[in-house]
Structure formats: C-alpha cells, structure tokens
C-alpha cells in the first residue's frame, strides 16, 4: 500500500505501525461505548417524553380553564 501526500507516494515502511489493542481497550471499544450510547439515548428519550407529556397536560389544563371561563 502507498499513501499519498503532497503529490508523492510514501511506502508503508515510513508510516507509523498500528498495534493491536490490549484487552481493556477492546472491552472499552466493544462493550462500554455502545452501552454508554444506549444510556444517553435512553436519558434523552426520557426527558423528551416527559416534556411532551407535560406540554400536553398543560395544554389540556389551559383548554379546560378557558372553557370554564366561557360559561
């Protein structure tokens, strides 16, 4: 493989070597990161859902009070 920079081809020998990750790094990448993303998504969904429910409840409350004032 050759890497190109500024119009010149660089052979693999001059590029940094990639090393295999240790077990802890693999666990972080494959287990912890997806679980964290799911947790953040669940928190976001919870707060958005609570906000929507509160907004619907407030709208019903205002509608009820306006209907009582009209009578």
Coordinates of N, CA and C in Angstrom, one line a residue:
X1 N 0.8 -1.2 0.0 CA 0.0 0.0 0.0 C 0.9 1.2 0.0
X2 N 0.4 2.2 -0.7 CA 1.1 3.5 -0.7 C 0.2 4.6 -0.2
X3 N 0.7 5.5 0.5 CA -0.1 6.7 1.0 C 0.4 7.9 0.2
X4 N -0.5 8.7 -0.2 CA -0.1 9.9 -1.0 C -0.2 11.2 -0.2
X5 N 0.8 12.0 -0.3 CA 0.8 13.3 0.4 C 1.6 14.3 -0.5
X6 N 1.0 15.4 -0.7 CA 1.7 16.5 -1.5 C 2.1 15.9 -2.8
X7 N 1.4 15.0 -3.4 CA 1.7 14.5 -4.7 C 2.8 13.5 -4.8
X8 N 3.2 13.0 -3.6 CA 4.3 12.0 -3.6 C 3.7 10.7 -2.9
X9 N 4.1 9.6 -3.4 CA 3.7 8.3 -2.8 C 4.7 7.9 -1.7
X10 N 4.2 7.6 -0.5 CA 5.0 7.2 0.6 C 4.8 5.7 0.8
X11 N 5.8 4.9 0.9 CA 5.7 3.5 1.2 C 5.2 3.2 2.6
X12 N 4.7 2.0 2.8 CA 4.2 1.7 4.2 C 5.3 1.7 5.2
X13 N 6.5 1.5 4.8 CA 7.6 1.4 5.8 C 7.8 2.8 6.6
X14 N 7.4 3.9 6.0 CA 7.7 5.2 6.6 C 6.5 5.6 7.5
X15 N 5.4 4.9 7.3 CA 4.2 5.2 8.1 C 4.2 4.6 9.5
X16 N 3.5 5.2 10.5 CA 3.5 4.5 11.8 C 2.8 3.2 11.8
X17 N 3.3 2.3 12.6 CA 2.7 1.0 12.6 C 1.5 1.0 13.6
X18 N 0.5 0.3 13.2 CA -0.7 0.2 14.1 C -0.5 -1.1 15.0
X19 N -0.7 -1.0 16.3 CA -0.6 -2.1 17.2 C -2.0 -2.6 17.6
X20 N -2.1 -3.9 17.9 CA -3.3 -4.4 18.4 C -3.6 -3.8 19.8
X21 N -4.8 -3.6 20.1 CA -5.2 -3.1 21.4 C -5.1 -4.1 22.5
X22 N -4.9 -3.7 23.7 CA -5.0 -4.6 24.8 C -6.4 -5.0 25.1
X23 N -6.6 -6.0 25.9 CA -8.0 -6.5 26.2 C -8.8 -5.4 26.8
X24 N -8.3 -4.5 27.6 CA -9.1 -3.5 28.2 C -9.5 -2.5 27.2
X25 N -8.7 -2.2 26.2 CA -9.1 -1.3 25.1 C -10.2 -1.9 24.2
X26 N -10.1 -3.2 24.0 CA -11.1 -3.9 23.2 C -12.4 -3.9 23.9
X27 N -12.4 -4.1 25.2 CA -13.6 -4.1 26.0 C -14.2 -2.7 26.0
X28 N -13.4 -1.7 26.2 CA -13.9 -0.3 26.1 C -14.6 0.0 24.8
X29 N -14.0 -0.4 23.7 CA -14.5 -0.2 22.4 C -15.7 -0.9 22.0
X30 N -15.8 -2.2 22.4 CA -16.9 -3.1 22.0 C -18.0 -3.2 23.0
X31 N -17.8 -2.9 24.3 CA -18.9 -3.0 25.3 C -19.3 -1.7 25.9
X32 N -18.3 -0.9 26.4 CA -18.6 0.3 27.2 C -19.2 1.4 26.3
X33 N -18.6 1.6 25.1 CA -19.0 2.7 24.2 C -20.5 2.5 23.8
X34 N -20.9 1.3 23.3 CA -22.3 1.1 22.9 C -23.2 1.2 24.1
X35 N -22.9 0.7 25.2 CA -23.7 0.8 26.4 C -23.9 2.2 26.8
X36 N -22.8 3.0 26.7 CA -22.9 4.4 27.0 C -23.8 5.2 26.1
X37 N -23.7 4.8 24.8 CA -24.6 5.5 23.8 C -26.0 5.1 24.0
X38 N -26.3 3.9 24.3 CA -27.7 3.5 24.6 C -28.2 4.2 25.8
X39 N -27.4 4.3 26.9 CA -27.8 5.0 28.1 C -28.1 6.5 27.8
X40 N -27.3 7.1 27.1 CA -27.5 8.6 26.7 C -28.8 8.7 25.9
X41 N -29.0 7.8 25.0 CA -30.2 7.8 24.2 C -31.4 7.6 25.0
X42 N -31.4 6.7 26.0 CA -32.5 6.4 26.9 C -32.8 7.7 27.7
X43 N -31.8 8.3 28.2 CA -32.0 9.5 29.0 C -32.6 10.6 28.2
X44 N -32.1 10.8 27.0 CA -32.7 11.8 26.1 C -34.2 11.5 25.8
X45 N -34.5 10.3 25.5 CA -35.8 9.9 25.2 C -36.7 10.1 26.4
X46 N -36.2 9.8 27.6 CA -37.0 10.0 28.8 C -37.3 11.5 29.0
X47 N -36.3 12.4 28.9 CA -36.6 13.8 29.1 C -37.5 14.4 28.0
X48 N -37.3 14.0 26.7 CA -38.2 14.5 25.7 C -39.6 14.0 25.9
X49 N -39.7 12.7 26.3 CA -41.1 12.2 26.6 C -41.8 12.9 27.7
X50 N -41.0 13.2 28.8 CA -41.6 13.9 29.9 C -42.0 15.3 29.5
X51 N -41.2 15.9 28.7 CA -41.5 17.3 28.2 C -42.8 17.3 27.4
X52 N -42.9 16.3 26.5 CA -44.1 16.2 25.7 C -45.3 16.0 26.5
X53 N -45.2 15.1 27.5 CA -46.4 14.8 28.4 C -46.8 16.0 29.2
X54 N -45.8 16.8 29.7 CA -46.1 18.0 30.4 C -46.7 19.0 29.5
X55 N -46.3 19.2 28.3 CA -46.8 20.1 27.4 C -48.3 19.8 27.1
X56 N -48.6 18.5 26.8 CA -49.9 18.0 26.6 C -50.8 18.3 27.8
X57 N -50.3 18.0 29.0 CA -51.1 18.2 30.2 C -51.4 19.7 30.4
X58 N -50.4 20.5 30.1 CA -50.6 22.0 30.3 C -51.6 22.5 29.3
X59 N -51.5 22.0 28.0 CA -52.5 22.4 27.0 C -53.9 22.0 27.4
X60 N -54.1 20.8 28.0 CA -55.4 20.4 28.4 C -55.9 21.2 29.6
X61 N -55.0 21.6 30.5 CA -55.3 22.4 31.6 C -55.8 23.8 31.2
X62 N -55.1 24.4 30.3 CA -55.4 25.7 29.7 C -56.8 25.7 29.0
X63 N -56.9 24.6 28.2 CA -58.2 24.5 27.5 C -59.4 24.3 28.4
X64 N -59.2 23.5 29.5 CA -60.3 23.4 30.5 C -60.6 24.7 31.2
X65 N -59.6 25.4 31.6 CA -59.8 26.7 32.3 C -60.5 27.7 31.3
X66 N -60.1 27.7 30.0 CA -60.8 28.6 29.1 C -62.2 28.2 28.9
X67 N -62.5 26.9 28.8 CA -63.9 26.5 28.6 C -64.7 26.9 29.8
X68 N -64.2 26.8 31.0 CA -64.9 27.2 32.2 C -65.2 28.7 32.3
X69 N -64.2 29.5 31.8 CA -64.4 30.9 31.8 C -65.5 31.4 30.8
X70 N -65.6 30.6 29.7 CA -66.6 31.0 28.6 C -68.0 30.7 29.1
X71 N -68.2 29.8 30.1 CA -69.6 29.5 30.5 C -70.1 30.6 31.4

